Short mmCIF file of C-alpha atoms and ligand atoms in Angstrom, two decimals:
data_model
loop_
_atom_site.label_atom_id
_atom_site.label_comp_id
_atom_site.label_asym_id
_atom_site.label_seq_id
_atom_site.Cartn_x
_atom_site.Cartn_y
_atom_site.Cartn_z
CA MET A 1 68.01 -22.75 -27.19
CA ARG A 2 66.27 -20.78 -24.29
CA ARG A 3 67.35 -17.40 -25.06
CA PRO A 4 65.78 -16.99 -28.62
CA LYS A 5 62.51 -18.26 -27.06
CA VAL A 6 62.40 -15.51 -24.58
CA PHE A 7 63.16 -12.93 -27.38
CA LEU A 8 60.54 -14.34 -29.55
CA CYS A 9 57.94 -14.13 -26.89
CA LEU A 10 58.91 -10.54 -26.02
CA GLY A 11 58.66 -9.87 -29.80
CA CYS A 12 55.11 -11.30 -29.90
CA PHE A 13 54.12 -9.36 -26.85
CA LEU A 14 55.32 -6.11 -28.39
CA MET A 15 53.65 -6.81 -31.70
CA VAL A 16 50.34 -7.59 -29.99
CA LEU A 17 50.61 -4.40 -28.01
CA LEU A 18 51.46 -2.34 -31.03
CA LEU A 19 48.63 -3.73 -33.00
CA TYR A 20 46.26 -3.34 -30.14
CA PHE A 21 46.98 0.44 -29.73
CA ASN A 22 46.74 0.79 -33.45
CA GLY A 23 43.36 -0.83 -33.57
CA SER A 24 41.92 1.77 -31.27
CA LEU A 25 42.88 4.74 -33.30
CA LYS A 26 40.78 6.29 -35.97
CA PRO A 27 42.40 6.92 -39.34
CA ALA A 28 40.76 10.30 -39.67
CA SER A 29 42.54 11.59 -36.58
CA GLU A 30 45.91 10.98 -38.18
CA PRO A 31 47.99 13.92 -39.31
CA PRO A 32 48.06 14.19 -43.09
CA GLY A 33 51.28 13.43 -44.93
CA GLU A 34 52.31 10.47 -42.76
CA ARG A 35 53.51 8.27 -45.58
CA SER A 36 56.62 6.18 -46.02
CA SER A 37 57.10 6.93 -49.69
CA GLY A 38 58.67 10.09 -50.96
CA GLN A 39 55.54 11.51 -52.58
CA LYS A 40 54.90 13.96 -49.83
CA SER A 41 53.29 16.52 -52.14
CA ARG A 42 50.58 14.22 -53.39
CA ARG A 43 47.50 13.56 -51.15
CA SER A 44 47.33 9.85 -50.09
CA PRO A 45 44.12 7.86 -51.07
CA LEU A 46 43.04 7.94 -47.41
CA GLN A 47 43.30 11.74 -47.29
CA THR A 48 41.33 11.96 -50.41
CA LEU A 49 38.81 9.86 -49.03
CA HIS A 50 38.47 12.00 -45.82
CA ASP A 51 38.55 15.27 -47.69
CA GLY A 52 35.69 13.87 -49.85
CA ASP A 53 36.02 16.41 -52.62
CA GLN A 54 37.07 14.07 -55.41
CA VAL A 55 33.93 11.95 -55.70
CA GLU A 56 30.34 12.54 -56.30
CA SER A 57 28.40 12.76 -53.09
CA ALA A 58 26.00 10.02 -53.99
CA VAL A 59 28.82 7.52 -54.34
CA GLN A 60 30.22 8.63 -51.04
CA ALA A 61 26.88 8.13 -49.40
CA VAL A 62 26.57 4.56 -50.68
CA HIS A 63 30.01 3.77 -49.29
CA GLN A 64 29.30 5.50 -46.06
CA GLY A 65 26.15 3.43 -45.75
CA ARG A 66 28.03 0.21 -46.25
CA ARG A 67 30.52 1.24 -43.56
CA GLU A 68 27.79 1.86 -41.03
CA VAL A 69 26.13 -1.46 -41.78
CA LEU A 70 29.51 -3.10 -41.14
CA ASP A 71 30.31 -1.21 -37.90
CA GLU A 72 26.79 -1.89 -36.58
CA ALA A 73 26.98 -5.67 -37.49
CA CYS A 74 30.50 -6.01 -36.00
CA ARG A 75 29.20 -4.41 -32.77
CA SER A 76 26.05 -6.65 -32.66
CA TYR A 77 27.49 -9.92 -33.66
CA THR A 78 31.15 -10.26 -32.50
CA ARG A 79 31.47 -11.06 -28.92
CA LYS A 80 34.98 -10.30 -27.73
CA ARG A 81 37.24 -7.95 -29.53
CA ARG A 82 40.45 -9.86 -30.21
CA VAL A 83 43.81 -8.47 -31.22
CA LEU A 84 45.19 -8.62 -34.67
CA ILE A 85 48.11 -10.74 -35.40
CA PRO A 86 50.26 -10.91 -38.49
CA GLU A 87 48.84 -14.24 -39.50
CA ASP A 88 45.49 -12.28 -40.06
CA LEU A 89 47.11 -10.13 -42.67
CA LYS A 90 48.10 -12.75 -45.20
CA HIS A 91 45.40 -11.79 -47.63
CA VAL A 92 46.16 -8.07 -47.33
CA ILE A 93 48.20 -6.89 -50.29
CA VAL A 94 50.25 -3.76 -49.94
CA ASP A 95 50.83 -0.99 -52.55
CA ASP A 96 53.58 1.22 -50.98
CA GLN A 97 53.73 3.50 -54.06
CA HIS A 98 50.10 4.60 -53.71
CA GLY A 99 49.26 3.84 -50.04
CA LEU A 100 46.77 1.08 -50.58
CA LEU A 101 45.94 -2.15 -48.78
CA TYR A 102 43.68 -4.57 -50.60
CA CYS A 103 42.42 -7.70 -48.93
CA TYR A 104 41.79 -10.25 -51.65
CA VAL A 105 38.93 -12.64 -51.67
CA PRO A 106 38.90 -15.39 -54.24
CA LYS A 107 35.91 -15.41 -56.65
CA VAL A 108 35.36 -11.75 -56.22
CA ALA A 109 37.45 -10.48 -59.14
CA CYS A 110 40.69 -10.83 -57.22
CA THR A 111 42.75 -11.84 -60.22
CA ASN A 112 41.92 -8.60 -61.81
CA TRP A 113 42.58 -6.62 -58.70
CA LYS A 114 45.95 -8.37 -58.41
CA ARG A 115 46.76 -7.47 -61.96
CA VAL A 116 45.83 -3.84 -61.40
CA LEU A 117 48.10 -3.81 -58.33
CA MET A 118 50.89 -5.35 -60.32
CA VAL A 119 50.68 -2.62 -62.74
CA LEU A 120 50.40 0.14 -59.98
CA THR A 121 53.30 -1.28 -57.95
CA GLY A 122 55.48 -1.64 -60.95
CA VAL A 123 56.09 -5.38 -60.80
CA ALA A 124 54.48 -5.68 -64.27
CA GLY A 125 57.37 -3.62 -65.71
CA SER A 126 56.21 -1.41 -68.52
CA VAL A 127 52.95 -3.29 -69.00
CA ARG A 128 49.91 -0.81 -68.49
CA ASP A 129 47.08 -3.12 -69.42
CA PRO A 130 46.17 -5.41 -66.63
CA LEU A 131 44.76 -7.91 -68.97
CA ALA A 132 48.16 -8.38 -70.67
CA ILE A 133 49.30 -10.14 -67.42
CA PRO A 134 48.45 -13.87 -67.39
CA ALA A 135 46.17 -14.99 -64.71
CA ASN A 136 48.61 -17.45 -63.29
CA GLU A 137 51.28 -14.66 -62.95
CA ALA A 138 48.84 -12.53 -60.86
CA HIS A 139 48.71 -15.46 -58.27
CA ILE A 140 52.45 -15.99 -57.92
CA PRO A 141 53.00 -15.25 -54.18
CA GLY A 142 56.25 -13.40 -54.75
CA ASN A 143 54.87 -10.76 -57.13
CA LEU A 144 52.94 -8.76 -54.61
CA ARG A 145 53.73 -8.36 -50.94
CA ALA A 146 51.32 -9.28 -48.15
CA LEU A 147 51.05 -6.95 -44.99
CA SER A 148 51.97 -10.11 -42.82
CA GLU A 149 55.52 -10.05 -44.36
CA TYR A 150 56.17 -6.50 -42.74
CA SER A 151 57.47 -5.73 -39.27
CA ALA A 152 55.11 -4.69 -36.49
CA PRO A 153 55.92 -0.93 -36.79
CA GLN A 154 55.64 -1.06 -40.49
CA ILE A 155 52.26 -2.88 -40.31
CA ASN A 156 50.97 -0.27 -37.89
CA GLN A 157 51.99 2.62 -40.00
CA ARG A 158 50.47 1.15 -43.14
CA LEU A 159 47.19 0.19 -41.26
CA ARG A 160 46.98 3.81 -40.05
CA SER A 161 47.81 5.73 -43.12
CA TYR A 162 46.84 3.68 -46.19
CA LEU A 163 43.44 3.28 -47.85
CA LYS A 164 42.18 -0.25 -46.87
CA PHE A 165 39.73 -1.79 -49.21
CA VAL A 166 37.99 -5.19 -49.88
CA PHE A 167 35.59 -6.51 -52.48
CA VAL A 168 32.86 -8.83 -51.34
CA ARG A 169 30.02 -10.83 -53.11
CA GLU A 170 26.68 -12.41 -52.28
CA PRO A 171 28.00 -15.30 -50.19
CA PHE A 172 26.05 -18.15 -51.89
CA GLU A 173 26.83 -16.86 -55.37
CA ARG A 174 30.48 -16.83 -54.40
CA LEU A 175 30.16 -20.38 -53.05
CA VAL A 176 28.47 -21.70 -56.17
CA SER A 177 31.04 -19.88 -58.24
CA ALA A 178 33.82 -21.64 -56.31
CA TYR A 179 32.07 -25.03 -56.76
CA ARG A 180 31.68 -24.66 -60.44
CA ASN A 181 35.18 -23.48 -60.82
CA LYS A 182 36.85 -26.03 -58.79
CA PHE A 183 34.71 -29.13 -59.08
CA THR A 184 32.99 -28.97 -62.50
CA ARG A 185 36.02 -28.18 -64.72
CA PRO A 186 38.01 -31.04 -65.91
CA TYR A 187 41.36 -29.12 -65.69
CA ASN A 188 41.12 -28.55 -61.91
CA THR A 189 42.67 -31.90 -61.15
CA ALA A 190 44.59 -30.40 -58.17
CA PHE A 191 41.40 -29.56 -56.45
CA HIS A 192 39.81 -32.96 -57.49
CA LYS A 193 42.70 -34.86 -55.81
CA ARG A 194 43.09 -32.69 -52.72
CA TYR A 195 39.45 -32.10 -51.85
CA GLY A 196 37.34 -34.06 -54.28
CA THR A 197 38.59 -37.48 -53.29
CA LYS A 198 38.06 -36.65 -49.61
CA ILE A 199 34.62 -35.42 -50.17
CA VAL A 200 33.62 -38.55 -52.20
CA GLN A 201 35.14 -40.74 -49.45
CA GLN A 202 33.35 -39.04 -46.52
CA HIS A 203 30.07 -37.84 -47.98
CA ARG A 204 29.08 -40.37 -50.72
CA PRO A 205 27.60 -43.78 -49.66
CA ASP A 206 29.07 -46.66 -51.59
CA PRO A 207 31.36 -44.66 -53.98
CA ARG A 208 32.83 -46.35 -57.08
CA PRO A 209 36.62 -46.90 -56.78
CA GLU A 210 37.17 -44.62 -59.71
CA ALA A 211 35.28 -41.79 -58.17
CA LEU A 212 37.32 -42.37 -54.95
CA GLN A 213 40.49 -42.15 -56.69
CA ARG A 214 39.89 -39.29 -59.04
CA GLY A 215 37.39 -37.08 -57.04
CA ASN A 216 36.27 -35.45 -60.18
CA ASP A 217 32.57 -35.78 -59.99
CA VAL A 218 31.60 -34.18 -56.56
CA SER A 219 28.10 -32.96 -56.59
CA PHE A 220 27.14 -29.61 -55.20
CA GLU A 221 25.00 -31.59 -52.43
CA GLU A 222 28.19 -33.47 -51.47
CA PHE A 223 30.15 -30.25 -51.43
CA VAL A 224 27.61 -28.74 -49.05
CA TYR A 225 27.85 -31.88 -46.63
CA TYR A 226 31.49 -31.44 -46.63
CA LEU A 227 31.21 -27.70 -45.78
CA VAL A 228 28.71 -28.13 -42.91
CA ASP A 229 30.33 -31.13 -41.40
CA PRO A 230 32.13 -29.93 -38.15
CA ALA A 231 34.96 -32.39 -38.82
CA THR A 232 36.00 -30.54 -41.85
CA GLN A 233 37.18 -27.43 -40.07
CA ARG A 234 38.54 -29.40 -37.06
CA GLU A 235 40.98 -30.94 -39.59
CA GLU A 236 42.16 -27.75 -41.29
CA PRO A 237 40.93 -24.23 -42.25
CA PHE A 238 38.71 -23.98 -45.26
CA ASN A 239 40.40 -23.57 -48.59
CA GLU A 240 40.50 -19.85 -49.43
CA HIS A 241 37.96 -20.29 -52.22
CA TRP A 242 35.20 -21.06 -49.92
CA GLU A 243 36.50 -19.57 -46.70
CA ARG A 244 34.26 -16.79 -45.44
CA VAL A 245 35.33 -13.15 -46.04
CA HIS A 246 34.98 -12.70 -42.30
CA SER A 247 37.72 -15.18 -41.73
CA LEU A 248 39.88 -14.05 -44.61
CA CYS A 249 39.87 -10.35 -44.19
CA HIS A 250 38.83 -9.77 -40.58
CA PRO A 251 36.56 -6.84 -41.33
CA CYS A 252 35.77 -6.37 -37.64
CA LEU A 253 39.42 -5.96 -36.70
CA ILE A 254 40.62 -4.04 -39.77
CA HIS A 255 38.76 -0.85 -40.48
CA TYR A 256 38.18 -1.13 -44.21
CA ASP A 257 37.70 2.33 -45.75
CA VAL A 258 35.93 1.01 -48.79
CA VAL A 259 33.83 -2.10 -49.12
CA GLY A 260 33.46 -2.77 -52.82
CA LYS A 261 30.86 -5.19 -54.10
CA TYR A 262 30.98 -7.69 -56.94
CA GLU A 263 27.46 -6.58 -57.82
CA THR A 264 28.76 -3.06 -58.43
CA LEU A 265 32.22 -4.02 -59.37
CA GLU A 266 32.70 -1.53 -62.08
CA GLN A 267 31.56 1.51 -60.23
CA ASP A 268 33.28 0.44 -56.98
CA SER A 269 36.61 -0.31 -58.70
CA ARG A 270 36.42 3.12 -60.41
CA TYR A 271 35.87 4.65 -56.96
CA VAL A 272 39.05 3.04 -55.42
CA LEU A 273 41.11 4.05 -58.49
CA GLN A 274 39.73 7.54 -58.19
CA LEU A 275 40.59 7.76 -54.58
CA ALA A 276 44.06 6.55 -55.44
CA GLY A 277 44.53 9.23 -58.05
CA VAL A 278 45.37 6.67 -60.75
CA GLU A 279 42.29 6.55 -62.89
CA ASP A 280 44.20 7.85 -65.89
CA GLN A 281 47.07 5.34 -65.37
CA VAL A 282 45.18 2.16 -65.14
CA SER A 283 41.68 1.06 -65.73
CA PHE A 284 40.02 -1.92 -64.09
CA PRO A 285 39.28 -4.64 -66.69
CA ALA A 286 35.72 -4.80 -67.85
CA SER A 287 34.14 -8.10 -67.08
CA SER A 288 33.29 -10.06 -70.10
CA LYS A 289 32.67 -13.45 -68.81
CA SER A 290 29.56 -15.08 -70.06
CA THR A 291 30.09 -18.00 -67.80
CA ARG A 292 29.83 -15.78 -64.63
CA THR A 293 27.69 -17.30 -61.73
CA THR A 294 24.55 -15.31 -61.20
CA GLY A 295 21.83 -15.38 -58.59
CA ASP A 296 19.57 -17.47 -60.77
CA MET A 297 22.37 -19.97 -61.19
CA ALA A 298 22.78 -20.16 -57.46
CA ALA A 299 19.06 -20.73 -57.07
CA GLN A 300 19.22 -23.77 -59.30
CA PHE A 301 22.13 -25.32 -57.42
CA PHE A 302 20.22 -24.86 -54.14
CA GLN A 303 17.15 -26.59 -55.36
CA ASN A 304 18.63 -29.97 -54.60
CA ILE A 305 19.59 -28.96 -51.09
CA SER A 306 17.08 -29.70 -48.37
CA PRO A 307 15.95 -26.93 -46.08
CA PHE A 308 17.75 -28.49 -43.20
CA TYR A 309 21.18 -28.23 -44.99
CA GLN A 310 20.34 -24.85 -46.50
CA LYS A 311 19.85 -23.62 -42.83
CA LYS A 312 23.16 -25.14 -41.82
CA LEU A 313 24.91 -23.59 -44.76
CA TYR A 314 23.40 -20.24 -44.09
CA ASN A 315 24.55 -20.47 -40.43
CA LEU A 316 28.10 -21.09 -41.67
CA TYR A 317 28.06 -18.05 -43.91
CA ARG A 318 25.80 -15.96 -41.71
CA MET A 319 28.37 -13.27 -40.73
CA ASP A 320 29.28 -12.60 -44.33
CA PHE A 321 25.50 -12.03 -45.02
CA LEU A 322 25.11 -9.77 -42.03
CA LEU A 323 28.46 -7.79 -42.30
CA PHE A 324 27.89 -6.91 -45.96
CA ASN A 325 24.14 -6.34 -45.88
CA TYR A 326 23.12 -9.37 -48.00
CA SER A 327 19.61 -10.54 -47.36
CA LEU A 328 18.51 -14.07 -47.14
CA PRO A 329 18.11 -15.24 -50.76
CA ALA A 330 14.34 -15.68 -51.72
CA TYR A 331 14.94 -19.25 -53.18
CA LEU A 332 15.91 -20.71 -49.83
CA LYS A 333 13.25 -22.96 -48.32
CA PHE A 334 13.63 -22.23 -44.65
CA ARG A 335 12.49 -19.12 -42.81
C1 NAG B 401 20.95 -3.00 -47.22
O1 NAG B 401 20.16 -3.82 -47.99
C2 NAG B 401 18.81 -3.44 -48.00
C3 NAG B 401 18.00 -4.50 -48.53
O2 NAG B 401 18.58 -5.00 -49.74
C4 NAG B 401 18.74 -2.11 -48.72
O3 NAG B 401 17.50 -1.60 -48.87
C5 NAG B 401 19.69 -1.06 -48.02
O4 NAG B 401 19.74 0.13 -48.85
C6 NAG B 401 21.05 -1.55 -47.83
N1 NAG B 401 21.83 -0.64 -46.95
C7 NAG B 401 22.96 -0.19 -47.32
C8 NAG B 401 23.47 0.76 -46.27
O5 NAG B 401 23.55 -0.52 -48.34
#
């Protein structure tokens, strides 16, 4: 029993070492053509980004600006630079065919991005239309591979030479979207049982037995009390639907080449597909949802939240506001 333990620790050490050295390298300094796939003749998306001749300069300037805000915020607000571990890479999806790494964030068009990647990686077979893939298929873990499933050298090689991108959204809009989707729809019984019952039990004075048992009538206020209660995260990490992008995708440890925004989803998705050189093979589904959560809707939900709890909630999501240049929403009642 002792021996494997020693090997395991040596493995850990090497992994950490490799990842550390990788983290200090700039992707731009990598020699071109360092790809694992056989498509040597085609430029990789990362090369296309650095060559900068495929995309309008105005679009490039927007993305450059976002990168600078992110770099600056990481420098200013993260204390100690920690080292990446494979566990950090569970949300990073790999497309080895095109050299793409996508960190998925629930409530930010991730179903559609997973569908597009299923088309691109070939797991969708001959299907070319992302919307032909049922939403639940897109979330089956085995369909797309996460970077955490690869070996340390494979991880390093991909982090260096693939185009890394993430899509983010105004944090409170994303939060309200998660609340509406998971707690106000009758079909989400799994969330009602798993989280709703606990929230009612811990954050509602004098709950009725039925509410305690079903957990299907959680109010936004109660959801906020649950989120800001320090005991919540001591027990287990937040569910990915309300976990911060900062904790899901580690944008200060992984150098994302493109930060897409939900607010400009269409343009930013086109930009990524353009860099990947697959614009004519697949198109990002146009959003058609009339039920989509908007800023006005978020404002209504926040009306019932006292300034004290608004402030606590802002502090909880503060890094996502700062890293991705979202300003304090005007509807908040604290300053
Ligand atoms: C950051 O946000 C401010 C305020 O909304 C905006 O004026 C500015 O252009 C943004 N900066 C970048 C780099 O996107």
